[in-house]
Amino acid sequence: DTGVSQNPRHKITKRGQNVTFRCDPISEHNRLYWYRQTLGQGPEFLTYFQNEAQLEKSRLLSDRFSAERPKGSFSTLEIQRTEQGDSAMYLCASSLNWGLAGGTDTQYFGPGTRLTVL
Amino acid sequence: KQEVTQIPAALSVPEGENLVLNCSFTDSAIYNLQWFRQDPGKGLTSLLLIQSSQREQTSGRLNASLDKSSGRSTLYIAASQPGDSATYLCAVWGNTDKLIFGTGTRLQVFP
């Protein structure tokens, strides 16, 4: 399967613990996005990378959140000192951006990681 | 700030009906609009992408139209099937280099 993969698929943790999620994009894609989706809502943008550079972070991404894409391939999203409000589906997407204005690239989404904070 | 709204929030129809799902957005300065399908507990599957210069796109039984000036898009599903049951999300891409999503329409097609 050459699609976007995410691990783990489910994570249950206790409040105050740290968690880390991984996203493996489609291999030739240079852009990688993280979104968060709560029940009954559409996904909300968190951050994105162009190769290894993190180009934008949403104000939703508090200091407890950090994302990396060290070699421009896979990415990790870490949440420190988790809170119950962090419970959500965390979605990763990748795309091939040709450098043209207008974002004409299609984003391909992974299956998501569902986080439950007890 | 771009806001995307989808109506209705939920829809339940018998198999075979033709459906129209609506999406509206507040800032017409978009580059493209995408429709996605999401099955329960799963990720998103892209259905159709309409560039701002286009009026519509078709794929099988799906047809999406875009009226950028009025800030509206519709997704038309012909001859609905139980397998079409899912949540349908629209998202716009503007000058902020990210997708802005609506809250979705939850569709149930019963036999």
Coordinates of N, CA and C in Angstrom, one line a residue:
Chain A
D1 N 0.8 -1.2 0.0 CA 0.0 0.0 0.0 C 0.9 1.2 0.0
T2 N 0.7 2.1 -1.0 CA 1.6 3.3 -1.1 C 0.9 4.5 -0.6
G3 N -0.2 4.4 0.2 CA -0.9 5.6 0.7 C -0.2 6.2 1.9
V4 N -0.9 7.1 2.5 CA -0.4 7.7 3.8 C -0.7 6.8 4.9
S5 N 0.3 6.5 5.8 CA 0.0 5.7 6.9 C 0.3 6.4 8.2
Q6 N -0.4 6.0 9.2 CA -0.3 6.7 10.6 C -0.3 5.6 11.6
N7 N 0.6 5.8 12.6 CA 0.7 4.9 13.7 C 0.9 5.7 15.0
P8 N 0.3 5.2 16.1 CA -0.7 4.1 16.2 C -2.0 4.5 15.6
R9 N -2.9 3.6 15.4 CA -4.3 3.9 15.0 C -5.1 4.4 16.2
H10 N -4.8 3.8 17.3 CA -5.6 4.2 18.6 C -4.6 4.4 19.7
K11 N -4.8 5.4 20.5 CA -4.0 5.6 21.7 C -4.8 6.0 22.9
I12 N -4.7 5.3 24.0 CA -5.4 5.7 25.2 C -4.3 6.0 26.2
T13 N -4.5 7.2 26.8 CA -3.4 7.6 27.8 C -4.1 8.3 29.0
K14 N -3.3 8.4 30.0 CA -3.8 9.1 31.2 C -3.4 10.6 31.1
R15 N -4.2 11.4 31.7 CA -3.9 12.8 31.7 C -2.5 13.1 32.3
G16 N -1.8 14.0 31.6 CA -0.4 14.3 32.1 C 0.7 13.5 31.4
Q17 N 0.3 12.4 30.7 CA 1.3 11.6 30.0 C 1.7 12.3 28.7
N18 N 2.8 11.9 28.1 CA 3.2 12.4 26.8 C 2.9 11.3 25.8
V19 N 2.5 11.7 24.6 CA 2.2 10.8 23.5 C 2.9 11.3 22.2
T20 N 3.2 10.4 21.3 CA 3.8 10.7 20.1 C 3.2 9.9 19.0
F21 N 2.8 10.6 17.9 CA 2.2 9.9 16.7 C 3.2 10.0 15.6
R22 N 3.0 9.1 14.6 CA 3.9 9.1 13.5 C 3.1 9.1 12.2
C23 N 3.5 9.8 11.2 CA 2.9 9.8 9.9 C 3.9 9.5 8.8
D24 N 3.6 8.6 8.0 CA 4.5 8.3 6.8 C 3.7 8.7 5.5
P25 N 4.2 9.8 4.9 CA 3.4 10.3 3.7 C 3.7 9.4 2.5
I26 N 3.0 9.7 1.4 CA 3.3 9.1 0.1 C 4.7 9.6 -0.3
S27 N 5.5 8.7 -0.8 CA 7.0 8.8 -0.8 C 7.5 10.1 -1.6
E28 N 6.8 10.4 -2.7 CA 7.3 11.5 -3.5 C 6.7 12.9 -3.1
H29 N 5.8 12.9 -2.1 CA 5.2 14.1 -1.7 C 6.1 15.0 -0.8
N30 N 6.1 16.3 -1.1 CA 7.0 17.2 -0.4 C 6.3 17.9 0.7
R31 N 4.9 17.9 0.7 CA 4.2 18.6 1.8 C 3.5 17.6 2.7
L32 N 3.5 17.9 4.0 CA 2.9 17.1 5.0 C 2.1 18.0 5.9
Y33 N 0.8 17.6 6.2 CA -0.1 18.4 7.0 C -0.5 17.6 8.2
W34 N -0.7 18.3 9.3 CA -1.4 17.7 10.4 C -2.7 18.4 10.7
Y35 N -3.8 17.7 11.0 CA -5.1 18.2 11.3 C -5.6 17.5 12.6
R36 N -6.5 18.2 13.3 CA -7.2 17.6 14.4 C -8.7 17.7 14.2
Q37 N -9.4 16.6 14.5 CA -10.8 16.5 14.3 C -11.5 16.0 15.5
T38 N -12.4 16.8 16.0 CA -13.2 16.3 17.2 C -14.5 15.9 16.7
L39 N -15.2 15.2 17.6 CA -16.5 14.5 17.2 C -17.5 15.5 16.6
G40 N -18.0 15.2 15.4 CA -19.0 16.0 14.8 C -18.5 17.3 14.1
Q41 N -17.2 17.4 14.1 CA -16.6 18.6 13.5 C -15.8 18.2 12.3
G42 N -15.5 19.2 11.4 CA -14.5 19.0 10.3 C -13.1 19.1 10.9
P43 N -12.2 18.6 10.1 CA -10.8 18.7 10.5 C -10.3 20.1 10.6
E44 N -9.5 20.4 11.6 CA -8.9 21.8 11.8 C -7.4 21.7 11.6
F45 N -6.9 22.6 10.8 CA -5.4 22.7 10.5 C -4.6 22.9 11.8
L46 N -3.5 22.1 11.9 CA -2.6 22.3 13.0 C -1.2 22.9 12.5
T47 N -0.6 22.2 11.5 CA 0.7 22.7 11.1 C 1.0 22.0 9.7
Y48 N 2.0 22.5 9.0 CA 2.4 21.8 7.8 C 3.9 22.0 7.5
F49 N 4.4 21.1 6.8 CA 5.8 21.1 6.4 C 6.0 21.1 4.9
Q50 N 6.9 21.8 4.4 CA 7.4 21.7 3.0 C 8.8 21.1 3.2
N51 N 8.9 19.8 2.7 CA 10.1 19.1 3.0 C 10.3 19.0 4.5
E52 N 11.5 19.4 5.0 CA 11.7 19.4 6.4 C 11.4 20.6 7.1
A53 N 11.0 21.7 6.4 CA 10.8 23.0 7.0 C 9.3 23.1 7.5
Q54 N 9.1 23.5 8.7 CA 7.8 23.7 9.2 C 7.4 25.1 8.9
L55 N 6.4 25.3 8.0 CA 6.2 26.6 7.4 C 5.1 27.4 8.2
E56 N 4.2 26.7 8.8 CA 3.1 27.4 9.5 C 2.6 26.5 10.7
K57 N 2.2 27.2 11.8 CA 1.6 26.5 12.9 C 0.4 27.3 13.3
S58 N -0.7 26.5 13.5 CA -2.0 27.1 13.9 C -1.9 27.6 15.4
R59 N -2.7 28.6 15.8 CA -2.7 29.0 17.2 C -3.3 27.9 18.0
L60 N -4.0 26.9 17.4 CA -4.5 25.7 18.1 C -3.3 24.9 18.7
L61 N -2.1 25.0 18.1 CA -1.0 24.3 18.5 C -0.3 25.0 19.7
S62 N -0.7 24.5 20.9 CA -0.1 25.2 22.1 C 1.3 24.7 22.3
D63 N 2.0 25.3 23.3 CA 3.4 24.9 23.6 C 3.5 23.5 23.9
R64 N 2.5 22.8 24.3 CA 2.6 21.4 24.6 C 2.7 20.5 23.3
F65 N 2.4 21.1 22.2 CA 2.5 20.3 20.9 C 3.8 20.6 20.2
S66 N 4.4 19.6 19.6 CA 5.5 19.9 18.8 C 5.5 18.8 17.6
A67 N 5.9 19.3 16.4 CA 5.9 18.4 15.3 C 7.2 18.6 14.6
E68 N 7.7 17.5 14.1 CA 9.0 17.4 13.4 C 8.8 16.6 12.1
R69 N 9.7 17.0 11.1 CA 9.9 16.2 9.9 C 11.3 16.2 9.6
P70 N 12.1 15.5 10.3 CA 13.6 15.7 10.3 C 14.3 15.5 9.0
K71 N 13.9 14.6 8.2 CA 14.5 14.3 6.9 C 13.6 14.6 5.7
G72 N 12.5 15.3 6.0 CA 11.6 15.5 4.9 C 10.8 14.3 4.5
S73 N 10.8 13.3 5.3 CA 10.0 12.1 4.9 C 8.9 11.9 5.9
F74 N 9.1 11.0 6.9 CA 8.0 10.9 7.9 C 8.0 12.1 8.9
S75 N 6.9 12.2 9.6 CA 6.7 13.2 10.6 C 6.2 12.7 11.9
T76 N 6.6 13.3 13.0 CA 6.0 13.0 14.3 C 5.3 14.2 14.9
L77 N 4.3 13.9 15.6 CA 3.5 14.9 16.4 C 3.5 14.5 17.8
E78 N 4.1 15.3 18.7 CA 4.2 14.9 20.1 C 3.3 15.9 20.9
I79 N 2.6 15.3 21.9 CA 1.8 16.1 22.8 C 2.3 15.8 24.2
Q80 N 2.8 16.9 24.9 CA 3.3 16.7 26.2 C 2.2 17.1 27.2
R81 N 2.2 16.4 28.4 CA 1.3 16.7 29.5 C -0.1 16.7 29.0
T82 N -0.6 15.6 28.4 CA -1.9 15.6 27.7 C -3.0 16.0 28.7
E83 N -4.0 16.6 28.1 CA -5.2 17.0 28.8 C -6.4 16.3 28.1
Q84 N -7.5 16.3 28.9 CA -8.7 15.6 28.3 C -9.2 16.3 27.0
G85 N -9.0 17.6 27.0 CA -9.4 18.3 25.8 C -8.6 18.0 24.5
D86 N -7.5 17.2 24.7 CA -6.7 16.8 23.6 C -7.3 15.6 22.9
S87 N -8.3 15.0 23.5 CA -8.9 13.8 22.9 C -9.5 14.2 21.5
A88 N -9.1 13.5 20.5 CA -9.5 13.8 19.1 C -8.9 12.8 18.2
M89 N -9.3 12.9 16.9 CA -8.6 12.2 15.8 C -7.6 13.1 15.3
Y90 N -6.4 12.6 15.2 CA -5.3 13.4 14.6 C -5.0 12.8 13.2
L91 N -5.2 13.7 12.2 CA -5.1 13.3 10.8 C -3.9 13.9 10.2
C92 N -3.2 13.1 9.3 CA -2.1 13.5 8.6 C -2.4 13.4 7.1
A93 N -1.9 14.4 6.3 CA -2.2 14.4 4.9 C -0.9 14.8 4.2
S94 N -0.7 14.3 3.0 CA 0.5 14.7 2.2 C 0.0 15.1 0.8
S95 N 0.9 15.9 0.2 CA 0.6 16.3 -1.2 C 1.9 16.7 -1.9
L96 N 1.8 16.7 -3.2 CA 3.0 17.1 -4.0 C 2.7 18.6 -4.5
N97 N 3.5 19.5 -4.0 CA 3.3 20.9 -4.3 C 4.3 21.3 -5.4
W98 N 3.8 21.8 -6.5 CA 4.7 22.2 -7.6 C 5.3 23.6 -7.4
G99 N 5.0 24.2 -6.4 CA 5.6 25.6 -6.1 C 4.8 26.7 -6.8
L100 N 3.6 26.3 -7.3 CA 2.8 27.3 -7.9 C 1.8 27.9 -6.9
A101 N 1.5 29.1 -7.0 CA 0.5 29.7 -6.1 C -0.9 29.1 -6.3
G102 N -1.6 28.9 -5.3 CA -2.9 28.4 -5.4 C -3.2 27.0 -5.0
G103 N -2.2 26.4 -4.4 CA -2.4 25.1 -3.8 C -3.2 24.1 -4.7
T104 N -2.8 23.9 -5.9 CA -3.6 23.1 -6.8 C -3.4 21.6 -6.6
D105 N -2.6 21.3 -5.6 CA -2.3 19.9 -5.3 C -3.4 19.3 -4.5
T106 N -3.7 18.0 -4.7 CA -4.7 17.3 -3.9 C -4.0 16.7 -2.7
Q107 N -4.7 16.8 -1.5 CA -4.2 16.2 -0.3 C -4.7 14.8 -0.1
Y108 N -3.8 13.9 0.2 CA -4.2 12.5 0.5 C -4.1 12.3 2.0
F109 N -5.1 11.8 2.6 CA -5.2 11.7 4.0 C -4.9 10.2 4.5
G110 N -4.3 10.1 5.6 CA -4.1 8.9 6.3 C -5.3 8.5 7.1
P111 N -5.3 7.3 7.7 CA -6.5 6.8 8.5 C -6.7 7.5 9.8
G112 N -5.7 8.2 10.2 CA -5.8 9.0 11.5 C -5.4 8.2 12.7
T113 N -5.1 8.9 13.8 CA -4.8 8.3 15.1 C -5.8 8.9 16.0
R114 N -6.6 8.0 16.7 CA -7.6 8.4 17.6 C -7.0 8.4 19.0
L115 N -6.9 9.6 19.6 CA -6.4 9.8 21.0 C -7.5 9.9 22.0
T116 N -7.4 9.1 23.0 CA -8.4 9.3 24.2 C -7.5 9.5 25.4
V117 N -7.8 10.7 26.0 CA -7.1 11.0 27.3 C -8.1 10.8 28.4
L118 N -7.7 9.9 29.4 CA -8.6 9.6 30.5 C -8.4 10.6 31.7
Chain B
K1 N -11.9 36.2 8.0 CA -11.6 34.8 8.2 C -12.6 33.9 7.5
Q2 N -12.0 32.9 6.8 CA -12.9 32.0 6.0 C -13.7 31.1 6.9
E3 N -15.0 31.0 6.6 CA -15.8 30.0 7.3 C -16.6 29.2 6.3
V4 N -16.7 27.9 6.5 CA -17.3 27.0 5.6 C -18.5 26.3 6.3
T5 N -19.6 26.4 5.7 CA -20.9 25.8 6.3 C -21.5 24.8 5.4
Q6 N -21.9 23.7 5.9 CA -22.6 22.7 5.2 C -24.0 22.4 5.6
I7 N -24.9 22.3 4.7 CA -26.3 22.1 5.0 C -26.8 21.0 4.0
P8 N -27.6 20.0 4.5 CA -28.0 19.8 5.9 C -26.8 19.2 6.7
A9 N -27.0 19.1 8.0 CA -26.0 18.5 8.9 C -26.1 17.0 8.8
A10 N -27.4 16.5 8.6 CA -27.6 15.1 8.4 C -28.7 14.8 7.5
L11 N -28.7 13.7 6.8 CA -29.7 13.4 5.8 C -29.9 11.9 5.7
S12 N -31.1 11.4 5.7 CA -31.5 10.0 5.6 C -32.5 9.8 4.5
V13 N -32.1 9.0 3.5 CA -32.9 8.8 2.3 C -33.0 7.4 2.0
P14 N -34.0 7.0 1.2 CA -34.1 5.6 0.7 C -33.2 5.4 -0.5
E15 N -32.8 4.3 -0.7 CA -31.9 3.9 -1.8 C -32.6 4.4 -3.2
G16 N -31.7 4.9 -4.1 CA -32.2 5.2 -5.4 C -32.5 6.7 -5.6
E17 N -32.6 7.4 -4.5 CA -32.8 8.9 -4.6 C -31.6 9.7 -5.1
N18 N -31.9 10.8 -5.8 CA -30.9 11.7 -6.1 C -30.7 12.7 -5.0
L19 N -29.5 13.1 -4.7 CA -29.3 13.9 -3.5 C -28.5 15.2 -3.9
V20 N -28.7 16.2 -3.1 CA -27.9 17.4 -3.2 C -27.4 17.8 -1.9
L21 N -26.1 17.9 -1.7 CA -25.5 18.4 -0.5 C -24.9 19.8 -0.8
N22 N -25.1 20.7 0.2 CA -24.7 22.1 0.0 C -23.5 22.5 0.8
C23 N -22.7 23.4 0.3 CA -21.5 23.9 1.0 C -21.5 25.4 0.6
S24 N -21.3 26.2 1.6 CA -21.1 27.7 1.4 C -19.9 28.2 2.1
F25 N -19.2 29.2 1.6 CA -18.0 29.7 2.1 C -18.1 31.2 2.1
T26 N -17.5 31.9 3.1 CA -17.7 33.3 3.2 C -16.7 34.2 2.4
D27 N -15.5 33.7 2.1 CA -14.5 34.4 1.3 C -14.4 33.8 0.0
S28 N -14.8 34.5 -1.1 CA -14.8 33.9 -2.4 C -13.4 33.9 -3.1
A29 N -12.4 34.4 -2.4 CA -11.1 34.4 -2.9 C -10.4 33.0 -2.6
I30 N -10.9 32.0 -3.3 CA -10.4 30.7 -3.1 C -9.7 30.2 -4.4
Y31 N -8.7 29.2 -4.3 CA -8.1 28.7 -5.4 C -8.8 27.4 -5.9
N32 N -9.3 26.6 -4.9 CA -10.0 25.4 -5.3 C -10.9 25.0 -4.1
L33 N -11.8 24.1 -4.4 CA -12.7 23.5 -3.4 C -12.7 22.0 -3.6
Q34 N -12.6 21.3 -2.5 CA -12.6 19.8 -2.6 C -13.8 19.2 -1.8
W35 N -14.3 18.1 -2.3 CA -15.2 17.3 -1.5 C -14.6 16.0 -1.1
F36 N -14.8 15.7 0.2 CA -14.2 14.5 0.7 C -15.3 13.6 1.3
R37 N -15.0 12.3 1.4 CA -15.9 11.3 2.0 C -15.1 10.8 3.2
Q38 N -15.8 10.7 4.4 CA -15.2 10.1 5.6 C -16.2 9.0 6.1
D39 N -15.7 7.8 6.2 CA -16.4 6.7 6.8 C -16.1 6.8 8.3
P40 N -17.1 6.2 9.1 CA -16.9 6.4 10.6 C -15.6 5.9 11.1
G41 N -14.9 6.7 11.9 CA -13.6 6.3 12.5 C -12.5 6.2 11.5
K42 N -12.7 6.7 10.3 CA -11.6 6.6 9.3 C -11.1 7.9 8.8
G43 N -10.1 7.9 7.9 CA -9.6 9.1 7.4 C -10.5 9.6 6.2
L44 N -10.0 10.6 5.5 CA -10.7 11.2 4.4 C -10.3 10.7 3.1
T45 N -11.3 10.5 2.2 CA -11.0 10.2 0.8 C -11.5 11.3 -0.1
S46 N -10.6 11.8 -0.9 CA -10.9 12.9 -1.8 C -11.8 12.4 -2.9
L47 N -12.9 13.1 -3.1 CA -13.9 12.7 -4.2 C -13.7 13.5 -5.4
L48 N -13.7 14.8 -5.3 CA -13.6 15.8 -6.4 C -12.9 17.0 -6.0
L49 N -12.1 17.6 -6.9 CA -11.5 18.8 -6.7 C -11.8 19.8 -7.8
I50 N -12.4 20.9 -7.5 CA -12.8 21.9 -8.5 C -11.8 23.1 -8.4
Q51 N -11.2 23.4 -9.4 CA -10.3 24.6 -9.5 C -11.2 25.9 -9.5
S52 N -10.7 27.0 -9.1 CA -11.5 28.2 -9.1 C -12.0 28.6 -10.4
S53 N -11.3 28.2 -11.5 CA -11.6 28.6 -12.8 C -12.7 27.7 -13.4
Q54 N -13.0 26.6 -12.7 CA -13.9 25.6 -13.2 C -15.3 25.8 -12.6
R55 N -16.3 25.3 -13.3 CA -17.7 25.4 -12.8 C -18.1 24.0 -12.2
E56 N -17.6 22.9 -12.7 CA -18.0 21.7 -12.2 C -17.0 20.6 -12.5
Q57 N -17.2 19.5 -11.8 CA -16.4 18.3 -12.0 C -17.3 17.1 -11.8
T58 N -17.0 16.0 -12.5 CA -17.8 14.8 -12.4 C -17.0 13.6 -12.3
S59 N -17.5 12.7 -11.4 CA -16.8 11.4 -11.3 C -17.9 10.3 -11.0
G60 N -18.2 9.5 -12.0 CA -19.2 8.5 -11.8 C -20.5 9.1 -11.5
R61 N -21.1 8.7 -10.4 CA -22.4 9.2 -10.0 C -22.3 10.5 -9.3
L62 N -21.2 11.1 -9.1 CA -21.0 12.3 -8.4 C -20.7 13.5 -9.3
N63 N -21.4 14.6 -9.0 CA -21.1 15.8 -9.8 C -21.0 17.0 -8.8
A64 N -20.0 17.7 -8.8 CA -19.8 18.9 -7.9 C -19.8 20.1 -8.8
S65 N -20.5 21.2 -8.3 CA -20.5 22.4 -9.0 C -19.9 23.5 -8.1
L66 N -19.4 24.6 -8.7 CA -18.8 25.7 -7.9 C -19.3 27.0 -8.5
D67 N -19.8 27.8 -7.6 CA -20.2 29.2 -8.0 C -19.4 30.1 -7.0
K68 N -18.2 30.5 -7.5 CA -17.2 31.2 -6.6 C -17.8 32.5 -6.2
S69 N -18.4 33.2 -7.1 CA -18.9 34.6 -6.8 C -19.9 34.6 -5.7
S70 N -20.7 33.6 -5.6 CA -21.8 33.5 -4.6 C -21.3 32.7 -3.4
G71 N -20.1 32.1 -3.4 CA -19.6 31.3 -2.3 C -20.3 30.0 -2.1
R72 N -20.7 29.3 -3.1 CA -21.4 28.1 -3.0 C -20.9 27.0 -3.8
S73 N -21.1 25.8 -3.3 CA -20.8 24.5 -4.0 C -21.9 23.5 -3.7
T74 N -22.2 22.7 -4.7 CA -23.1 21.6 -4.4 C -22.5 20.3 -4.9
L75 N -22.8 19.2 -4.1 CA -22.4 17.9 -4.5 C -23.7 17.1 -4.8
Y76 N -23.8 16.7 -6.0 CA -24.9 15.9 -6.5 C -24.6 14.5 -6.5
I77 N -25.4 13.6 -5.9 CA -25.2 12.2 -5.9 C -26.4 11.6 -6.6
A78 N -26.1 10.9 -7.7 CA -27.2 10.3 -8.5 C -27.5 8.9 -8.0
A79 N -28.7 8.5 -8.0 CA -29.1 7.1 -7.7 C -28.4 6.5 -6.5
S80 N -28.6 7.1 -5.4 CA -27.9 6.8 -4.1 C -28.0 5.3 -3.8
Q81 N -26.9 4.8 -3.1 CA -26.8 3.4 -2.7 C -26.5 3.4 -1.2
P82 N -26.8 2.3 -0.6 CA -26.4 2.2 0.9 C -24.9 2.4 1.1
G83 N -24.1 2.0 0.1 CA -22.7 2.2 0.2 C -22.2 3.6 0.2
D84 N -23.1 4.5 -0.2 CA -22.8 5.9 -0.1 C -22.9 6.5 1.3
S85 N -23.4 5.7 2.2 CA -23.6 6.2 3.6 C -22.2 6.6 4.2
A86 N -22.1 7.8 4.6 CA -20.8 8.3 5.1 C -21.0 9.8 5.5
T87 N -20.0 10.4 6.0 CA -20.0 11.9 6.1 C -19.3 12.5 5.0
Y88 N -19.9 13.6 4.4 CA -19.3 14.3 3.3 C -18.8 15.6 3.7
L89 N -17.6 15.9 3.5 CA -17.0 17.2 3.9 C -16.5 18.0 2.7
C90 N -16.8 19.3 2.7 CA -16.2 20.2 1.7 C -15.1 21.0 2.4
A91 N -14.2 21.4 1.6 CA -13.0 22.2 2.1 C -12.6 23.1 1.0
V92 N -12.2 24.3 1.4 CA -11.7 25.3 0.5 C -10.3 25.6 0.7
W93 N -9.6 25.9 -0.4 CA -8.2 26.3 -0.3 C -8.1 27.7 -0.8
G94 N -7.7 28.6 0.2 CA -7.5 30.0 -0.2 C -6.1 30.5 -0.2
N95 N -5.8 31.7 0.2 CA -4.5 32.2 0.2 C -3.7 32.0 1.5
T96 N -4.3 31.1 2.3 CA -3.7 30.7 3.6 C -2.9 29.4 3.5
D97 N -2.8 28.8 2.4 CA -2.0 27.6 2.2 C -2.5 26.4 3.0
K98 N -3.8 26.4 3.3 CA -4.3 25.2 4.1 C -5.8 25.0 3.7
L99 N -6.3 23.8 3.9 CA -7.7 23.6 3.7 C -8.5 24.0 4.9
I100 N -9.6 24.7 4.6 CA -10.6 25.0 5.7 C -11.8 24.2 5.4
F101 N -12.2 23.4 6.4 CA -13.2 22.4 6.3 C -14.6 22.9 6.8
G102 N -15.6 22.4 6.3 CA -17.0 22.5 6.9 C -17.1 21.4 7.9
T103 N -18.3 21.4 8.6 CA -18.5 20.4 9.6 C -19.1 19.1 9.1
G104 N -19.5 19.1 7.8 CA -19.9 17.9 7.1 C -21.4 17.7 7.1
T105 N -21.8 16.8 6.2 CA -23.2 16.3 6.1 C -23.1 14.8 6.3
R106 N -23.8 14.3 7.3 CA -23.8 12.9 7.6 C -25.0 12.2 6.8
L107 N -24.6 11.4 5.9 CA -25.6 10.8 5.0 C -25.8 9.3 5.3
Q108 N -27.1 9.0 5.4 CA -27.5 7.6 5.5 C -28.4 7.2 4.4
V109 N -28.1 6.2 3.6 CA -29.0 5.7 2.6 C -29.4 4.3 3.0
F110 N -30.7 4.1 3.2 CA -31.2 2.8 3.6 C -31.9 2.1 2.5
P111 N -31.8 0.7 2.6 CA -32.3 -0.1 1.4 C -33.8 0.0 1.3

